[in-house]
Coordinates of C-alpha atoms in Angstrom, one line a residue:
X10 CA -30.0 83.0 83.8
X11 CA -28.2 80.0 84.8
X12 CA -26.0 78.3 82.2
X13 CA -27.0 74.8 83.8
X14 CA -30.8 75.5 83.1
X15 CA -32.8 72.1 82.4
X16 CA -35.3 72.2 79.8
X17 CA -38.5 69.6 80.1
X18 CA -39.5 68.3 77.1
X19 CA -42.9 66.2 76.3
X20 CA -41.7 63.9 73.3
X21 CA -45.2 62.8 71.9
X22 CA -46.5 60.8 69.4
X23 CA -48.7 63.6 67.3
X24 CA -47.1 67.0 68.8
X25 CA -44.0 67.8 71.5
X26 CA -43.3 70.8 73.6
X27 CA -40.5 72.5 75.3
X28 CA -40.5 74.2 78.8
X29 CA -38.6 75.8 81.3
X30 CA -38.7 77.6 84.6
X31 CA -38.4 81.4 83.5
X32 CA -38.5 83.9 86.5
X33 CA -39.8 81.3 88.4
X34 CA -43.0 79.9 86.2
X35 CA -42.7 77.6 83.7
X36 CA -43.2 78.7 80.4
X37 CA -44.0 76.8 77.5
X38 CA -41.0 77.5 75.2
X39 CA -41.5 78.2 71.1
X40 CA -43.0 80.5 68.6
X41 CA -47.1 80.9 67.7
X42 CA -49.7 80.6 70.8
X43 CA -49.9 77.1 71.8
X44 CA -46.2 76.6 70.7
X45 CA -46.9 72.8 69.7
X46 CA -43.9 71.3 67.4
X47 CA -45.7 68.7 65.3
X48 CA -43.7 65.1 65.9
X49 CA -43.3 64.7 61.6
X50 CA -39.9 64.5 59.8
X51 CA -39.7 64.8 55.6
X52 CA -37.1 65.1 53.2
X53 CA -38.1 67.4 50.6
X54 CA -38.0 66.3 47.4
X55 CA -35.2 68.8 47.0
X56 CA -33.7 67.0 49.7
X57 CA -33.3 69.6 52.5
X58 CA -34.8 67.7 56.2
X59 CA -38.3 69.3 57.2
X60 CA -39.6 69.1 60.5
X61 CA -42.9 70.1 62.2
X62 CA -45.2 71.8 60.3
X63 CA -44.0 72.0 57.0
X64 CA -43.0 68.1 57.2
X65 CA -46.9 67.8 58.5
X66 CA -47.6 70.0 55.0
X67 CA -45.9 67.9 52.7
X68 CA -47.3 64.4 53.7
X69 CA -50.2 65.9 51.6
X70 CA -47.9 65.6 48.2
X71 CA -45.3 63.1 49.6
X72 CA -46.8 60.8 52.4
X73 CA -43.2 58.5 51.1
X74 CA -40.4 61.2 52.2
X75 CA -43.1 61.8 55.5
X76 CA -42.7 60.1 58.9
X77 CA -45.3 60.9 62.0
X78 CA -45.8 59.2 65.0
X79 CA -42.4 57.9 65.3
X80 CA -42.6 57.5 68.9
X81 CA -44.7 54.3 68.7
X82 CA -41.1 53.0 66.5
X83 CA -38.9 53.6 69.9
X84 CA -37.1 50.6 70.9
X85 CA -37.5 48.6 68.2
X86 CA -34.9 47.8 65.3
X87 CA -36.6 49.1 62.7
X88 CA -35.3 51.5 59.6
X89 CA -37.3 54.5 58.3
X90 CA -37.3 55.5 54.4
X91 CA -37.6 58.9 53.3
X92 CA -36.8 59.4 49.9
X93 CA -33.6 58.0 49.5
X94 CA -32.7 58.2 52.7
X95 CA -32.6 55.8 56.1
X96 CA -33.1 57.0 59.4
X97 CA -33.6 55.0 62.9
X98 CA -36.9 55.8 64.9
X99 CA -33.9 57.5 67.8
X100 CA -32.4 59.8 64.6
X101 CA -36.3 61.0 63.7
X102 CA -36.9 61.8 67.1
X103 CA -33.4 63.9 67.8
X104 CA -34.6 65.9 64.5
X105 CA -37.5 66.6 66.8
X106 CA -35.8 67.1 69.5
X107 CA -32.9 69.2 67.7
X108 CA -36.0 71.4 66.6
X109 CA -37.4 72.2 70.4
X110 CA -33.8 73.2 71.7
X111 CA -33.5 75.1 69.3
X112 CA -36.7 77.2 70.1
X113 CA -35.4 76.8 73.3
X114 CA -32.3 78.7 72.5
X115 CA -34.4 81.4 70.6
X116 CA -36.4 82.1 74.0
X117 CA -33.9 81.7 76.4
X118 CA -31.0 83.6 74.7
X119 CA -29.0 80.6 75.4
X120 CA -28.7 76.9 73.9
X121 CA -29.6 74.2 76.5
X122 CA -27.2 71.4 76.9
X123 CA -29.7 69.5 79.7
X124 CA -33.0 68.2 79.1
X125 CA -35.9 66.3 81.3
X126 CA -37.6 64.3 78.9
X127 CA -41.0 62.3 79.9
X128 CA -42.3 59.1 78.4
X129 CA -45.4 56.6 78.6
X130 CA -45.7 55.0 82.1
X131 CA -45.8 51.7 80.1
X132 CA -42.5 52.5 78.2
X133 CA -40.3 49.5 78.0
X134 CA -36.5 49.3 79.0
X135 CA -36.0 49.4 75.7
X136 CA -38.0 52.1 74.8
X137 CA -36.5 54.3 77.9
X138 CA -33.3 54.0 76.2
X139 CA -33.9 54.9 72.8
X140 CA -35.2 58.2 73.9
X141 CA -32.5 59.0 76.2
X142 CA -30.5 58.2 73.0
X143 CA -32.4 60.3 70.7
X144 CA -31.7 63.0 73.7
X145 CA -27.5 62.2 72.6
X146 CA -28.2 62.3 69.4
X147 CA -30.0 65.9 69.4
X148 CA -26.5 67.2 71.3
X149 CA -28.5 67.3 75.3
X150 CA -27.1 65.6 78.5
X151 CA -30.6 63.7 79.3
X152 CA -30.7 64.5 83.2
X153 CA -33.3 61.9 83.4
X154 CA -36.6 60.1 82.0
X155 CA -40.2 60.4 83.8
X156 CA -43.1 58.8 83.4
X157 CA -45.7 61.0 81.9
X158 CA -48.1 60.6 85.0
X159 CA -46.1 62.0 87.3
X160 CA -44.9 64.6 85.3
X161 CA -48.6 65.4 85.3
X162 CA -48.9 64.8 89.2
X163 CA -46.0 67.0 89.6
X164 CA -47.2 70.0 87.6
X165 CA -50.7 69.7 89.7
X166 CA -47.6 70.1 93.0
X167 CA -49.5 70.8 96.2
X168 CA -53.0 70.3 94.9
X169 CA -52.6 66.5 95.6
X170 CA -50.5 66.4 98.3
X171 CA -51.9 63.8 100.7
X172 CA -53.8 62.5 98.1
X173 CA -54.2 59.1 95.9
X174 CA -55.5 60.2 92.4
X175 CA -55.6 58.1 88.7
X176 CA -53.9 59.9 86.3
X177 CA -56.0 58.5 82.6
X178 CA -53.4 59.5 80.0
X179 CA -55.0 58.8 76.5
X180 CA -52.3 60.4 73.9
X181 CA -51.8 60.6 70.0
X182 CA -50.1 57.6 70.3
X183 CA -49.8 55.9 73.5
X184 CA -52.1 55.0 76.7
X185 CA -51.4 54.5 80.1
X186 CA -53.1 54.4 83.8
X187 CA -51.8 55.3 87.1
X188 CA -52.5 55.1 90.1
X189 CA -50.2 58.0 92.0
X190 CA -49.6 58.7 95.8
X191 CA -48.4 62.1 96.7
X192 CA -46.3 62.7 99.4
X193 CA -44.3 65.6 100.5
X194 CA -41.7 65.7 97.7
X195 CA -42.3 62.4 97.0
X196 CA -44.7 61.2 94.0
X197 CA -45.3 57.1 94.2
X198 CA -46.8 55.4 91.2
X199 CA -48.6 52.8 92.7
X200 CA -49.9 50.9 89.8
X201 CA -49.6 51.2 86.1
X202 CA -50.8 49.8 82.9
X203 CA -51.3 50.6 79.7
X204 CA -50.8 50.0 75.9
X205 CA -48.4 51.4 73.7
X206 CA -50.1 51.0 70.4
X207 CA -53.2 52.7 71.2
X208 CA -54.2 56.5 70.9
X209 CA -56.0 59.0 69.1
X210 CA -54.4 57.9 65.9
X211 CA -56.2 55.0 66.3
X212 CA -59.2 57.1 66.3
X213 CA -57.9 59.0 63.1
X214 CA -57.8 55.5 61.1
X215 CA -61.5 54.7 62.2
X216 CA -62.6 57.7 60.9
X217 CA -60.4 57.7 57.8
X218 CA -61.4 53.8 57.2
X219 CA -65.7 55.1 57.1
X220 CA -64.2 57.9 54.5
X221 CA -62.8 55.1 52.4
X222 CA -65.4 52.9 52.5
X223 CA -67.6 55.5 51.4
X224 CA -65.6 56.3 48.3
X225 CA -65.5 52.6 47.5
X226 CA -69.7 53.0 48.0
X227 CA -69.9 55.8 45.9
X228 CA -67.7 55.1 43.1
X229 CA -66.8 51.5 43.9
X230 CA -63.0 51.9 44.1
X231 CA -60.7 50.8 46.2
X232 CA -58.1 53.1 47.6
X233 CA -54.6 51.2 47.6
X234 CA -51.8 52.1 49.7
X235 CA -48.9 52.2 46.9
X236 CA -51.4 53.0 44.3
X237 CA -53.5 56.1 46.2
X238 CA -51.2 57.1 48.8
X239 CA -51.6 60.7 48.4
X240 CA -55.2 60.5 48.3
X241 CA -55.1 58.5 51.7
X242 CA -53.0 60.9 52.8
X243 CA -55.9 63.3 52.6
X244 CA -58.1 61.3 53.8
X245 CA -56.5 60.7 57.0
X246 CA -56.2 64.5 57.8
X247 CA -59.5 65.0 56.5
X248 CA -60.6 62.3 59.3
X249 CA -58.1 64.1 62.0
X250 CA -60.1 67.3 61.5
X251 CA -63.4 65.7 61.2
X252 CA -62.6 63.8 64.5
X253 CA -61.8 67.3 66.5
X254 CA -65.1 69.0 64.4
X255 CA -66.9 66.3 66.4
X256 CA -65.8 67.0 69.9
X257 CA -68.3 70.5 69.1
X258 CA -70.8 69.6 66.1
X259 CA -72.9 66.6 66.1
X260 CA -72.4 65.8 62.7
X261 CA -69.6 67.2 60.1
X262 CA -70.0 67.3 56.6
X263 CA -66.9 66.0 54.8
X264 CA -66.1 67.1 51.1
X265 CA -63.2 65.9 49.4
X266 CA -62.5 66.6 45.5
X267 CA -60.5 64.5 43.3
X268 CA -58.8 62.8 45.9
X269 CA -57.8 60.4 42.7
X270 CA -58.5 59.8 38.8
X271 CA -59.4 56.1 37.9
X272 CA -60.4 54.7 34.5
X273 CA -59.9 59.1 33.3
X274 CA -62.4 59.8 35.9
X275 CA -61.9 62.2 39.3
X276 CA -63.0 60.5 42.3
X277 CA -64.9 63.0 45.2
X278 CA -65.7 62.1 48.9
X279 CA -68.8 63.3 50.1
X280 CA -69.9 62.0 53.7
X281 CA -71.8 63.4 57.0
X282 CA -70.6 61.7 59.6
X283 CA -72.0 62.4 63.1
X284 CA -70.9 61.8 66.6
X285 CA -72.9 58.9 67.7
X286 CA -71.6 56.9 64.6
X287 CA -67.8 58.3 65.4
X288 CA -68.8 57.0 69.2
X289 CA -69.8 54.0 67.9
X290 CA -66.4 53.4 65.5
X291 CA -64.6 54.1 68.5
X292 CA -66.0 52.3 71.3
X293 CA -64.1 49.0 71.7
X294 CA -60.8 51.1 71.4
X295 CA -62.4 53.4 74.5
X296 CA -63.4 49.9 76.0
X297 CA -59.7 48.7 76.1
X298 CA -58.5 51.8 77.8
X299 CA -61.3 50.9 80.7
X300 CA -60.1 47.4 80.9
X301 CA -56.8 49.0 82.1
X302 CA -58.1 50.9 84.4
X303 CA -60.3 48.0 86.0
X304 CA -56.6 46.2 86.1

């Protein structure tokens, strides 16, 4: 195997992935089937760094020594606090990226030094450059940045070749719409928009907002951020599985137990919820993303 191998990594918002070319396919890189790093960085109360999964574990307990979705932080001078310590949104995302080489190196028998990395069409200057730092930072030679849709047009290859197509990228995080012209070797993006604030977190916090307003109708209390933040910790993975549980079941019924005690009383969660009312929550986010695409 070549020492100069060049890993691709997808940096996202909710999850990231590692790949290379191995005996000529690509192969996703990483332990477990779907080999999907959760993007989530802790300190342990202990203080040791977590990332992935057993950060994504602890947000549970310590949603204040827990950071996800740090990618929509990139670019912007902004500190992060996890326990007592201070990370930049670049540091949190070279953990990340530290992590993937790493089950690179397990894989491949070798530690990358090179690394493709791809980001939102949409992606500022400033943005761009934050992740090829975070790339420094994690010890890789960033090779280069590419926009997510034609990352995607490229791994379709010589499916589209002649073709105009409109690659609809709705992520954890971010949004974007291209219009892409393939070409031979050549992939054009024609046209782009996008917003990098919307995503299917967005989603997450529609459904997590119905769950709190149900507790606050069923035992009229409000859930406060400093006050209740494990309990809306709960509540917001509650609504992330809810939200999948939808995408097969028309209607989930959630049940969450002592999410918090107020006035020496435990306070439950008890909710159906079913897709045409999660359709409905989410329809002027949906209605943005077809505003870009009319654009």
């Amino acid at each position: 195997m070549s020492s100069q191998i060049i890993v691709g990594i997808d940096l996202g918002t909710t999850n990231s992935e590692v790949a290379a070319y191995v005996d000529g396919q690509v192969e996703i890189l990483g332990p477990g089937r779907n080999a999907m790093l959760p993007s989530c960085v802790g300190v342990a109360p202990g203080g040791e760094l977590l990332v992935g999964a057993p950060a994504r574990n602890q947000q549970l307990l310590h949603p204040e020594r827990t950071v996800r979705s740090i990618k929509r932080s990139m670019g912007r001078d902004e500190q992060v606090h996890l326990g007592d310590r201070t990370f930049s949104p670049q540091e949190i995302s070279a953990l990340i990226l530290r992590r993937l080489v790493d089950w690179a190196s397990d894989a491949l028998g070798q530690r990358p030094e090179k690394a493709v990395i791809t980001v939102p069409a949409y992606f500022q200057d400033a943005q761009r450059q934050a992740t090829r730092e975070a790339g420094q930072l994690a010890g890789l030679q960033v090779e280069r940045i590419i926009n997510e849709p034609t990352a995607a047009s490229l791994a379709y290859g010589s499916e589209l070749e002649g073709k105009t197509v409109m690659v609809y990228d709705l992520g954890g995080g971010t949004f974007d719409v291209s219009i892409v012209r393939v070409e031979g070797d050549v992939t054009e993006v024609l046209a782009s928009h996008g917003n990098n604030m919307l995503g299917g977190d967005d989603f997450t916090q529609l459904v997590m907002e119905r769950m709190s307003q149900a507790v606050h109708e069923q035992h009229g209390v409000v859930l406060d951020r400093k006050e209740h933040a494990a309990a809306l910790s709960r509540l917001w993975w509650a609504a992330e599985r809810t939200k999948k549980q939808l995408t097969e079941d028309l209607q989930v019924t959630v049940a969450e137990e002592n999410l918090a005690v107020v006035d020496g009383k435990p306070v439950h969660l008890s909710l159906d919820l079913r897709r045409e009312e999660f359709e409905r929550l989410i329809s002027p986010l949906v209605e943005t993303t077809m505003d870009s695409v009319t654009r």
